[in-house]
Amino acid sequence: MKIQSIRGVKDILPGEIEKWQWVEKIARNVFHKYGFKEIRLPIFEKTQLFSRSIGEATDIVEKEMYTFTDRSGEQITLRPEGTASVVRAYIEHKMYNPPSVVKVYYLGPMFRYERPQAGRFRQFYQIGIEAMGTDNPVIDAEVMTLLVEFFRQLGLKDVELQINSLGCVDCRPKYREVLKTAIQGHLDELCENCNQRYERNPLRVLDCKVERDRQIAKDLPKTCDHLCETCKTNFTQVQTLLDSTETPYSLSPLLVRGLDYYSRTTFEVVSTGLGAQNAICGGGRYDSLVEEFEGPSTPCFGFALGMERLISVIPFEGKNYSESRPDIFIVSLGDEAKSRSFKLAHQLRKEGFTVDQDYDGGSMKSQMRKANKSLSRFALIVGENEIAAGIYLMKDMEAGSQEEVPAENFIPTLKDRLTTPKNNT
Ligand code: HAM
């Protein structure tokens, strides 16, 4: 019986995974520089955590969650995102004590039952950041600056940071009513979906992807024109701070995000190199979520980026992203050489070298082909004659040159050859 992977789910194989590891390493470096520490979260949670935080009237909760009843009758959901779990953990572990800004990052798989297409999967990976405990606009700007710095280090081009403000508990309800009234005049022109959700979630009409709706949305009232004085000042401060670090951004009045917990600053990073699924990253401020789950008042700001989409737009050509290259590949010819090379590989690894070897005992030619394929820096040839003479043959796989090395001197010689700049060898 042939069993294949589930639709919208994919394996990340050796050869590809090195790119992921490289991105993750840079992410950790950048995040640590800004004071963020890793948090590891469960992959499943109680369903209510997601339905209440993301919002009952969102696509994620209405149509996309992987929900099941476990053997004890509990409703469980495979996490569609990480923010809700961070909020739950923050409250559960009283991370607000002592009071300070808690800065965490996470990475791992998320699950959404969406229609699979290029850049859209049912299991996908996110890297996310959450800064919890301040409403100071400095954190909004700092987190977005961090993101731009991360993208710079990855060599990303053709990405655009788009920002908007969704207002707060004071001004948003008033804006919602203004928007609903304006939408009512267009209901017969808007798509089925917008007609259904405009009562419960009118803001989503603004980012409907149907072309005719997009044209209508352009002329609907915008959040940024209906902000209260405090939100207006706050949004201006965010922009001034971004300007002060010369962080490029554009204002995107139709950006409303697909999750309900946002207030004030929201943002997305889009890539012109991607098709319809062009959002690499999305996030923003969520100031009341912790309180909604009975935690103390804790304004927060964060984002998550989609790894598959990110990886697909990084220019990897000419980048040295793979660390899985062996220092040496042992080629052994004959039975005695085989057992010698097993012990030698063990010794070399204990000395800190990365070692691979042949296991099948083929011809010299076929073993050298394997050495080549392993991208090993050196090949070590161990044959009956070499053993008898107390030497090994060491081949530099890049230069193509070969030298005889006395067996007892072999480890210091290899160390020397690996550390000496290539043009001196
Ligand atoms: P989100 O916009 O739903 O936000 O997802 C963030 C990113 O995850 C998207 O920009 C996209 O790159 C990626 N993504 C989402 N769905 C898929 C999919 N089906 N296939 C591939 N990639 C996908 C959140 O998840 C929020 N929790 C972000 C956040 C953190 N806000 C505050 N803190």
CSV table of C-alpha atoms and ligand atoms in Angstrom, one decimal:
chain,number,residue,atom,x,y,z
A,1,MET,CA,0.0,0.0,0.0
A,2,LYS,CA,1.4,3.3,-1.1
A,3,ILE,CA,0.7,6.1,1.4
A,4,GLN,CA,1.4,9.7,0.4
A,5,SER,CA,1.5,12.9,2.5
A,6,ILE,CA,-1.7,14.9,3.1
A,7,ARG,CA,-2.7,17.6,0.6
A,8,GLY,CA,-1.2,21.0,1.5
A,9,VAL,CA,1.5,19.4,3.7
A,10,LYS,CA,5.1,19.0,2.6
A,11,ASP,CA,8.4,17.4,3.6
A,12,ILE,CA,11.4,19.6,3.9
A,13,LEU,CA,14.3,17.4,2.7
A,14,PRO,CA,18.0,17.6,3.2
A,15,GLY,CA,19.3,20.0,0.6
A,16,GLU,CA,16.4,22.4,1.3
A,17,ILE,CA,16.4,22.2,5.1
A,18,GLU,CA,19.9,23.9,5.2
A,19,LYS,CA,18.2,27.1,3.9
A,20,TRP,CA,15.7,26.9,6.7
A,21,GLN,CA,18.4,26.4,9.3
A,22,TRP,CA,20.3,29.4,7.9
A,23,VAL,CA,17.3,31.6,8.1
A,24,GLU,CA,16.5,30.4,11.7
A,25,LYS,CA,20.1,31.1,12.8
A,26,ILE,CA,19.9,34.7,11.5
A,27,ALA,CA,16.5,35.1,13.1
A,28,ARG,CA,17.8,34.0,16.5
A,29,ASN,CA,20.8,36.3,16.2
A,30,VAL,CA,18.8,39.4,15.2
A,31,PHE,CA,16.1,38.7,17.8
A,32,HIS,CA,18.6,38.2,20.6
A,33,LYS,CA,20.2,41.5,19.8
A,34,TYR,CA,16.8,43.1,20.4
A,35,GLY,CA,16.3,41.3,23.7
A,36,PHE,CA,13.9,38.6,22.6
A,37,LYS,CA,14.1,35.1,24.1
A,38,GLU,CA,12.7,31.9,22.7
A,39,ILE,CA,9.4,30.3,24.0
A,40,ARG,CA,8.3,26.8,22.9
A,41,LEU,CA,4.6,26.3,22.9
A,42,PRO,CA,2.3,23.3,22.5
A,43,ILE,CA,1.1,22.4,19.0
A,44,PHE,CA,-2.5,21.9,20.2
A,45,GLU,CA,-4.6,23.8,22.7
A,46,LYS,CA,-8.2,24.0,23.8
A,47,THR,CA,-10.3,25.1,20.9
A,48,GLN,CA,-11.8,28.0,22.9
A,49,LEU,CA,-8.4,29.7,23.2
A,50,PHE,CA,-8.3,30.2,19.4
A,51,SER,CA,-12.0,30.9,18.7
A,52,ARG,CA,-12.1,33.6,21.4
A,53,SER,CA,-8.9,35.3,20.6
A,54,ILE,CA,-8.8,35.1,16.8
A,55,GLY,CA,-12.6,35.9,16.6
A,56,GLU,CA,-15.7,33.8,15.9
A,57,ALA,CA,-16.4,35.7,12.7
A,58,THR,CA,-13.0,35.2,11.1
A,59,ASP,CA,-12.2,32.8,8.2
A,60,ILE,CA,-9.7,31.0,10.5
A,61,VAL,CA,-12.3,30.1,13.1
A,62,GLU,CA,-15.2,29.7,10.8
A,63,LYS,CA,-13.6,27.5,8.2
A,64,GLU,CA,-9.9,26.7,8.7
A,65,MET,CA,-9.3,25.1,12.1
A,66,TYR,CA,-8.2,21.5,12.6
A,67,THR,CA,-10.5,20.7,15.5
A,68,PHE,CA,-11.1,17.3,17.1
A,69,THR,CA,-12.5,15.8,20.3
A,70,ASP,CA,-9.9,13.9,22.2
A,71,ARG,CA,-10.5,10.7,24.1
A,72,SER,CA,-11.6,12.5,27.2
A,73,GLY,CA,-14.2,14.5,25.3
A,74,GLU,CA,-12.2,17.8,25.2
A,75,GLN,CA,-12.4,20.0,22.1
A,76,ILE,CA,-8.8,20.4,20.9
A,77,THR,CA,-7.4,22.5,18.0
A,78,LEU,CA,-4.1,22.2,16.2
A,79,ARG,CA,-2.8,25.8,16.5
A,80,PRO,CA,-3.5,28.0,13.5
A,81,GLU,CA,-1.2,30.7,14.9
A,82,GLY,CA,1.1,31.4,17.9
A,83,THR,CA,-0.2,34.6,19.5
A,84,ALA,CA,-3.0,33.0,21.4
A,85,SER,CA,-0.7,30.4,23.0
A,86,VAL,CA,1.8,33.1,24.0
A,87,VAL,CA,-1.0,35.0,25.7
A,88,ARG,CA,-2.2,31.8,27.5
A,89,ALA,CA,1.3,31.0,28.6
A,90,TYR,CA,2.0,34.6,29.7
A,91,ILE,CA,-1.1,34.4,32.0
A,92,GLU,CA,-0.6,30.8,33.1
A,93,HIS,CA,3.0,31.4,34.2
A,94,LYS,CA,2.4,34.9,35.6
A,95,MET,CA,5.1,36.2,33.3
A,96,TYR,CA,3.9,39.7,34.2
A,97,ASN,CA,5.7,39.3,37.6
A,98,PRO,CA,7.9,41.3,38.1
A,99,PRO,CA,6.4,43.9,35.8
A,100,SER,CA,8.5,44.5,32.8
A,101,VAL,CA,8.2,44.1,29.0
A,102,VAL,CA,8.3,40.4,28.2
A,103,LYS,CA,9.9,39.8,24.7
A,104,VAL,CA,9.5,36.3,23.3
A,105,TYR,CA,9.9,34.6,19.9
A,106,TYR,CA,8.7,31.2,18.6
A,107,LEU,CA,9.0,29.1,15.6
A,108,GLY,CA,7.2,26.0,14.4
A,109,PRO,CA,4.3,24.6,12.4
A,110,MET,CA,0.8,26.1,12.3
A,111,PHE,CA,-2.3,24.4,10.8
A,112,ARG,CA,-5.1,25.9,8.7
A,113,TYR,CA,-7.5,24.1,6.5
A,114,GLU,CA,-7.1,26.5,3.5
A,115,ARG,CA,-7.3,25.7,-0.2
A,116,PRO,CA,-3.7,24.8,-1.0
A,117,GLN,CA,-2.0,26.8,-3.7
A,118,ALA,CA,1.4,28.4,-4.4
A,119,GLY,CA,2.6,29.8,-1.0
A,120,ARG,CA,-0.5,28.5,0.8
A,121,PHE,CA,-0.3,25.3,2.8
A,122,ARG,CA,-2.3,23.4,5.4
A,123,GLN,CA,0.8,22.9,7.6
A,124,PHE,CA,3.1,25.9,7.3
A,125,TYR,CA,5.8,27.3,9.5
A,126,GLN,CA,5.9,30.6,11.2
A,127,ILE,CA,8.5,32.6,13.1
A,128,GLY,CA,6.8,35.0,15.4
A,129,ILE,CA,7.6,37.7,18.0
A,130,GLU,CA,5.5,39.1,20.8
A,131,ALA,CA,6.5,42.1,23.0
A,132,MET,CA,4.1,42.2,26.0
A,133,GLY,CA,3.6,44.9,28.6
A,134,THR,CA,3.9,48.3,27.0
A,135,ASP,CA,1.8,50.6,24.8
A,136,ASN,CA,4.8,52.8,24.1
A,137,PRO,CA,4.9,53.3,20.3
A,138,VAL,CA,8.7,52.8,20.6
A,139,ILE,CA,8.0,49.1,20.7
A,140,ASP,CA,5.9,49.2,17.5
A,141,ALA,CA,8.7,50.9,15.7
A,142,GLU,CA,11.4,48.8,17.3
A,143,VAL,CA,9.7,45.5,16.3
A,144,MET,CA,9.2,46.7,12.7
A,145,THR,CA,12.8,47.9,12.6
A,146,LEU,CA,13.9,44.5,13.8
A,147,LEU,CA,12.0,42.9,11.0
A,148,VAL,CA,13.5,45.2,8.4
A,149,GLU,CA,17.0,44.5,9.8
A,150,PHE,CA,16.3,40.7,9.6
A,151,PHE,CA,15.2,41.0,6.0
A,152,ARG,CA,18.3,43.1,5.2
A,153,GLN,CA,20.5,40.4,6.6
A,154,LEU,CA,18.7,37.8,4.5
A,155,GLY,CA,19.5,39.9,1.4
A,156,LEU,CA,15.8,40.3,0.7
A,157,LYS,CA,14.8,42.9,-1.9
A,158,ASP,CA,11.5,44.0,-3.3
A,159,VAL,CA,9.7,43.8,0.0
A,160,GLU,CA,7.4,46.6,1.3
A,161,LEU,CA,6.4,47.3,4.8
A,162,GLN,CA,2.8,48.5,4.8
A,163,ILE,CA,1.3,50.1,8.0
A,164,ASN,CA,-2.1,51.2,9.2
A,165,SER,CA,-3.9,52.0,12.4
A,166,LEU,CA,-7.2,50.3,13.4
A,167,GLY,CA,-8.0,52.6,16.3
A,168,CYS,CA,-8.9,51.6,19.8
A,169,VAL,CA,-11.9,50.5,21.9
A,170,ASP,CA,-13.0,54.1,21.9
A,171,CYS,CA,-12.9,55.0,18.2
A,172,ARG,CA,-13.3,51.7,16.5
A,173,PRO,CA,-16.9,51.0,17.4
A,174,LYS,CA,-17.9,54.5,16.0
A,175,TYR,CA,-15.9,53.8,12.9
A,176,ARG,CA,-17.5,50.4,12.5
A,177,GLU,CA,-20.9,52.0,12.4
A,178,VAL,CA,-19.8,54.6,9.8
A,179,LEU,CA,-18.4,51.8,7.7
A,180,LYS,CA,-21.4,49.6,8.0
A,181,THR,CA,-23.7,52.5,6.9
A,182,ALA,CA,-21.4,53.2,3.9
A,183,ILE,CA,-21.3,49.4,3.0
A,184,GLN,CA,-25.1,49.2,3.0
A,185,GLY,CA,-25.3,51.4,-0.1
A,186,HIS,CA,-23.1,48.8,-2.0
A,187,LEU,CA,-24.5,45.5,-0.8
A,188,ASP,CA,-26.0,44.5,-4.1
A,189,GLU,CA,-22.6,45.1,-5.8
A,190,LEU,CA,-20.4,43.3,-3.2
A,191,CYS,CA,-19.6,39.6,-3.3
A,192,GLU,CA,-21.6,37.0,-1.5
A,193,ASN,CA,-18.9,36.6,1.2
A,194,CYS,CA,-18.9,40.4,2.0
A,195,ASN,CA,-22.7,40.4,2.2
A,196,GLN,CA,-22.5,37.6,4.7
A,197,ARG,CA,-19.9,39.0,6.9
A,198,TYR,CA,-20.4,42.7,6.8
A,199,GLU,CA,-22.8,42.7,9.8
A,200,ARG,CA,-20.5,40.8,12.1
A,201,ASN,CA,-17.1,41.9,10.7
A,202,PRO,CA,-17.5,44.9,8.3
A,203,LEU,CA,-13.8,45.7,8.4
A,204,ARG,CA,-13.1,42.5,6.3
A,205,VAL,CA,-14.9,44.1,3.4
A,206,LEU,CA,-12.0,46.4,3.1
A,207,ASP,CA,-9.5,43.7,2.3
A,208,CYS,CA,-11.7,41.5,0.1
A,209,LYS,CA,-9.7,40.1,-2.8
A,210,VAL,CA,-12.6,40.3,-5.4
A,211,GLU,CA,-11.6,42.9,-7.9
A,212,ARG,CA,-15.0,44.7,-8.0
A,213,ASP,CA,-15.1,44.8,-4.2
A,214,ARG,CA,-11.6,46.2,-4.2
A,215,GLN,CA,-12.7,49.1,-6.3
A,216,ILE,CA,-15.7,49.8,-4.0
A,217,ALA,CA,-13.4,49.5,-0.9
A,218,LYS,CA,-11.2,52.2,-2.2
A,219,ASP,CA,-14.0,54.8,-1.6
A,220,LEU,CA,-15.3,53.4,1.7
A,221,PRO,CA,-14.4,55.3,4.9
A,222,LYS,CA,-10.9,54.5,6.2
A,223,THR,CA,-9.9,53.7,9.8
A,224,CYS,CA,-7.1,56.3,9.7
A,225,ASP,CA,-9.6,59.1,9.0
A,226,HIS,CA,-11.7,58.1,12.0
A,227,LEU,CA,-9.1,57.8,14.8
A,228,CYS,CA,-9.5,59.5,18.1
A,229,GLU,CA,-7.0,62.1,19.1
A,230,THR,CA,-4.9,59.6,21.2
A,231,CYS,CA,-4.8,57.0,18.4
A,232,LYS,CA,-3.9,59.7,15.9
A,233,THR,CA,-1.0,61.0,18.0
A,234,ASN,CA,0.1,57.4,18.6
A,235,PHE,CA,0.1,56.6,14.9
A,236,THR,CA,2.1,59.8,14.1
A,237,GLN,CA,4.6,58.9,16.8
A,238,VAL,CA,5.1,55.4,15.2
A,239,GLN,CA,5.7,57.0,11.8
A,240,THR,CA,8.1,59.6,13.2
A,241,LEU,CA,10.1,56.8,15.0
A,242,LEU,CA,10.3,54.7,11.8
A,243,ASP,CA,11.4,57.9,9.9
A,244,SER,CA,14.2,58.5,12.5
A,245,THR,CA,15.8,55.1,11.6
A,246,GLU,CA,15.2,55.6,7.9
A,247,THR,CA,13.0,52.5,7.9
A,248,PRO,CA,11.0,52.6,4.6
A,249,TYR,CA,7.3,52.0,4.9
A,250,SER,CA,4.1,53.0,3.1
A,251,LEU,CA,0.6,53.8,4.5
A,252,SER,CA,-2.0,51.2,3.6
A,253,PRO,CA,-5.5,52.4,4.7
A,254,LEU,CA,-7.2,49.2,3.5
A,255,LEU,CA,-5.0,46.9,5.7
A,256,VAL,CA,-7.2,45.4,8.3
A,257,ARG,CA,-5.8,41.9,9.0
A,258,GLY,CA,-7.7,38.6,9.2
A,259,LEU,CA,-7.6,38.2,13.0
A,260,ASP,CA,-9.9,40.2,15.3
A,261,TYR,CA,-7.5,40.9,18.2
A,262,TYR,CA,-5.8,43.9,16.7
A,263,SER,CA,-6.0,47.6,17.7
A,264,ARG,CA,-4.0,50.6,16.7
A,265,THR,CA,-0.9,49.8,14.6
A,266,THR,CA,-1.2,46.9,12.2
A,267,PHE,CA,1.3,46.0,9.4
A,268,GLU,CA,2.2,43.6,6.7
A,269,VAL,CA,5.2,43.0,4.7
A,270,VAL,CA,4.5,42.0,1.1
A,271,SER,CA,6.8,40.8,-1.6
A,272,THR,CA,6.5,41.8,-5.2
A,273,GLY,CA,8.2,38.5,-6.0
A,274,LEU,CA,5.2,36.4,-4.9
A,275,GLY,CA,1.9,35.8,-6.6
A,276,ALA,CA,-1.6,36.1,-5.0
A,277,GLN,CA,-0.2,35.0,-1.6
A,278,ASN,CA,2.2,37.9,-1.3
A,279,ALA,CA,2.1,38.6,2.4
A,280,ILE,CA,5.4,37.3,4.0
A,281,CYS,CA,4.6,38.7,7.4
A,282,GLY,CA,1.8,40.3,9.3
A,283,GLY,CA,1.3,41.7,12.8
A,284,GLY,CA,0.4,44.6,14.9
A,285,ARG,CA,-0.8,45.8,18.3
A,286,TYR,CA,-3.3,43.8,20.4
A,287,ASP,CA,-3.8,45.7,23.6
A,288,SER,CA,-6.8,43.9,25.2
A,289,LEU,CA,-6.2,40.2,24.5
A,290,VAL,CA,-4.4,39.4,27.8
A,291,GLU,CA,-7.2,41.1,29.7
A,292,GLU,CA,-9.9,39.2,27.7
A,293,PHE,CA,-8.3,36.0,29.1
A,294,GLU,CA,-8.4,37.4,32.6
A,295,GLY,CA,-4.8,38.5,32.8
A,296,PRO,CA,-3.7,42.0,33.9
A,297,SER,CA,-3.9,44.9,31.5
A,298,THR,CA,-1.0,44.2,29.1
A,299,PRO,CA,-0.7,46.0,25.8
A,300,CYS,CA,1.2,43.9,23.3
A,301,PHE,CA,2.7,44.1,19.8
A,302,GLY,CA,3.9,41.3,17.6
A,303,PHE,CA,4.2,39.7,14.2
A,304,ALA,CA,4.5,36.3,12.5
A,305,LEU,CA,6.1,35.5,9.2
A,306,GLY,CA,5.5,32.6,6.9
A,307,MET,CA,8.7,30.5,6.4
A,308,GLU,CA,7.7,28.9,3.1
A,309,ARG,CA,6.9,32.3,1.6
A,310,LEU,CA,10.0,33.9,3.0
A,311,ILE,CA,12.4,31.1,1.8
A,312,SER,CA,10.9,31.3,-1.7
A,313,VAL,CA,11.9,35.0,-2.1
A,314,ILE,CA,15.4,34.9,-0.5
A,315,PRO,CA,18.1,35.1,-3.2
A,316,PHE,CA,20.2,32.0,-2.2
A,317,GLU,CA,22.5,32.0,-5.2
A,318,GLY,CA,26.1,32.5,-4.1
A,319,LYS,CA,25.2,32.3,-0.4
A,320,ASN,CA,27.1,29.9,1.8
A,321,TYR,CA,24.1,28.7,3.8
A,322,SER,CA,24.9,25.0,4.1
A,323,GLU,CA,26.8,23.9,7.2
A,324,SER,CA,26.4,20.2,6.6
A,325,ARG,CA,29.5,19.8,4.6
A,326,PRO,CA,31.9,17.2,6.0
A,327,ASP,CA,35.6,18.1,6.6
A,328,ILE,CA,36.6,14.7,5.4
A,329,PHE,CA,35.2,11.7,3.6
A,330,ILE,CA,37.0,8.3,4.2
A,331,VAL,CA,37.4,6.1,1.2
A,332,SER,CA,38.6,2.6,2.3
A,333,LEU,CA,39.8,-0.2,0.1
A,334,GLY,CA,39.9,-3.7,1.5
A,335,ASP,CA,38.6,-5.4,4.7
A,336,GLU,CA,41.4,-4.2,7.0
A,337,ALA,CA,41.0,-0.6,5.7
A,338,LYS,CA,37.3,-0.8,6.4
A,339,SER,CA,37.7,-1.6,10.1
A,340,ARG,CA,40.6,0.9,10.3
A,341,SER,CA,38.4,3.6,8.8
A,342,PHE,CA,35.5,2.9,11.3
A,343,LYS,CA,37.9,3.6,14.2
A,344,LEU,CA,39.5,6.5,12.4
A,345,ALA,CA,36.1,8.2,11.8
A,346,HIS,CA,35.3,7.8,15.5
A,347,GLN,CA,38.6,9.3,16.5
A,348,LEU,CA,38.3,12.2,14.1
A,349,ARG,CA,34.7,13.0,15.3
A,350,LYS,CA,36.0,13.0,18.9
A,351,GLU,CA,38.6,15.6,17.8
A,352,GLY,CA,35.8,17.8,16.5
A,353,PHE,CA,35.9,17.0,12.7
A,354,THR,CA,32.8,16.4,10.6
A,355,VAL,CA,33.3,13.0,9.0
A,356,ASP,CA,31.5,10.9,6.5
A,357,GLN,CA,32.6,7.6,5.0
A,358,ASP,CA,31.7,4.9,2.5
A,359,TYR,CA,29.8,1.9,3.8
A,360,ASP,CA,29.5,-0.3,0.8
A,361,GLY,CA,33.1,-1.0,-0.2
A,362,GLY,CA,32.8,-0.2,-3.9
A,363,SER,CA,35.6,0.6,-6.3
A,364,MET,CA,37.9,3.6,-5.7
A,365,LYS,CA,36.0,5.4,-8.4
A,366,SER,CA,32.5,4.8,-7.0
A,367,GLN,CA,33.7,5.8,-3.5
A,368,MET,CA,35.3,9.0,-4.8
A,369,ARG,CA,32.0,9.8,-6.5
A,370,LYS,CA,30.3,9.6,-3.1
A,371,ALA,CA,33.0,11.8,-1.6
A,372,ASN,CA,32.4,14.3,-4.3
A,373,LYS,CA,28.6,14.2,-3.8
A,374,SER,CA,29.0,14.7,0.0
A,375,LEU,CA,30.7,18.0,-0.8
A,376,SER,CA,33.5,17.0,1.6
A,377,ARG,CA,36.5,19.4,1.8
A,378,PHE,CA,39.0,16.5,1.8
A,379,ALA,CA,38.9,12.8,1.0
A,380,LEU,CA,41.1,10.3,2.9
A,381,ILE,CA,42.1,7.3,1.0
A,382,VAL,CA,42.9,4.2,3.1
A,383,GLY,CA,44.1,1.1,1.2
A,384,GLU,CA,46.1,-2.0,2.0
A,385,ASN,CA,49.3,-0.5,0.7
A,386,GLU,CA,48.8,2.7,2.7
A,387,ILE,CA,48.2,0.7,5.9
A,388,ALA,CA,51.4,-1.3,5.2
A,389,ALA,CA,53.4,1.9,4.6
A,390,GLY,CA,51.9,3.7,7.7
A,391,ILE,CA,50.5,6.5,5.6
A,392,TYR,CA,47.2,7.9,4.3
A,393,LEU,CA,46.5,9.7,1.0
A,394,MET,CA,44.7,12.9,1.5
A,395,LYS,CA,43.0,14.6,-1.4
A,396,ASP,CA,42.0,18.2,-1.5
A,397,MET,CA,38.6,18.0,-3.2
A,398,GLU,CA,38.6,21.6,-4.3
A,399,ALA,CA,42.2,21.9,-5.5
A,400,GLY,CA,42.3,18.4,-6.8
A,401,SER,CA,45.8,17.9,-5.3
A,402,GLN,CA,46.8,14.9,-3.3
A,403,GLU,CA,49.5,14.4,-0.5
A,404,GLU,CA,50.8,11.5,1.5
A,405,VAL,CA,50.5,12.0,5.2
A,406,PRO,CA,52.1,9.8,7.9
A,407,ALA,CA,49.3,8.1,9.8
A,408,GLU,CA,50.5,9.3,13.2
A,409,ASN,CA,50.6,12.9,12.0
A,410,PHE,CA,47.3,12.8,10.3
A,411,ILE,CA,45.1,14.7,12.7
A,412,PRO,CA,47.4,17.8,13.1
A,413,THR,CA,47.9,17.9,9.4
A,414,LEU,CA,44.2,17.8,8.7
A,415,LYS,CA,43.6,20.5,11.3
A,416,ASP,CA,46.3,22.6,9.6
A,417,ARG,CA,44.9,22.1,6.1
A,418,LEU,CA,41.4,23.0,7.2
A,419,THR,CA,42.5,26.2,8.9
A,420,THR,CA,45.2,27.5,6.5
A,421,PRO,CA,43.7,30.0,3.9
A,422,LYS,CA,43.2,28.2,0.6
A,423,ASN,CA,45.7,30.3,-1.4
A,424,ASN,CA,48.6,29.2,0.9
A,425,THR,CA,47.9,25.5,0.6
B,1,HAM,P1,-1.3,35.9,9.9
B,1,HAM,O1,-1.3,37.1,9.0
B,1,HAM,O2,-2.5,35.1,9.9
B,1,HAM,O3,-0.9,36.5,11.3
B,1,HAM,O4,0.0,35.0,9.5
B,1,HAM,C1,1.3,35.5,9.4
B,1,HAM,C2,2.0,35.0,8.2
B,1,HAM,O5,1.9,33.5,8.1
B,1,HAM,C3,1.4,35.4,6.8
B,1,HAM,O6,1.8,36.7,6.5
B,1,HAM,C4,1.9,34.3,5.9
B,1,HAM,O7,3.2,34.6,5.5
B,1,HAM,C5,1.9,33.1,6.8
B,1,HAM,N1,0.8,32.2,6.5
B,1,HAM,C6,-0.5,32.3,7.0
B,1,HAM,N2,-1.3,31.3,6.5
B,1,HAM,C7,-0.5,30.6,5.7
B,1,HAM,C8,-0.7,29.4,4.9
B,1,HAM,N3,-1.9,28.8,4.9
B,1,HAM,N4,0.3,28.9,4.2
B,1,HAM,C9,1.5,29.5,4.2
B,1,HAM,N5,1.8,30.6,5.0
B,1,HAM,C10,0.8,31.2,5.7
B,1,HAM,C11,-0.8,35.7,12.4
B,1,HAM,O8,-0.7,34.5,12.4
B,1,HAM,C12,-0.6,36.5,13.7
B,1,HAM,N6,-0.6,35.5,14.8
B,1,HAM,C13,0.6,37.4,13.7
B,1,HAM,C14,0.8,38.1,14.9
B,1,HAM,C15,1.7,37.9,15.9
B,1,HAM,N7,0.2,39.2,15.3
B,1,HAM,C16,0.7,39.7,16.4
B,1,HAM,N8,1.6,38.8,16.8
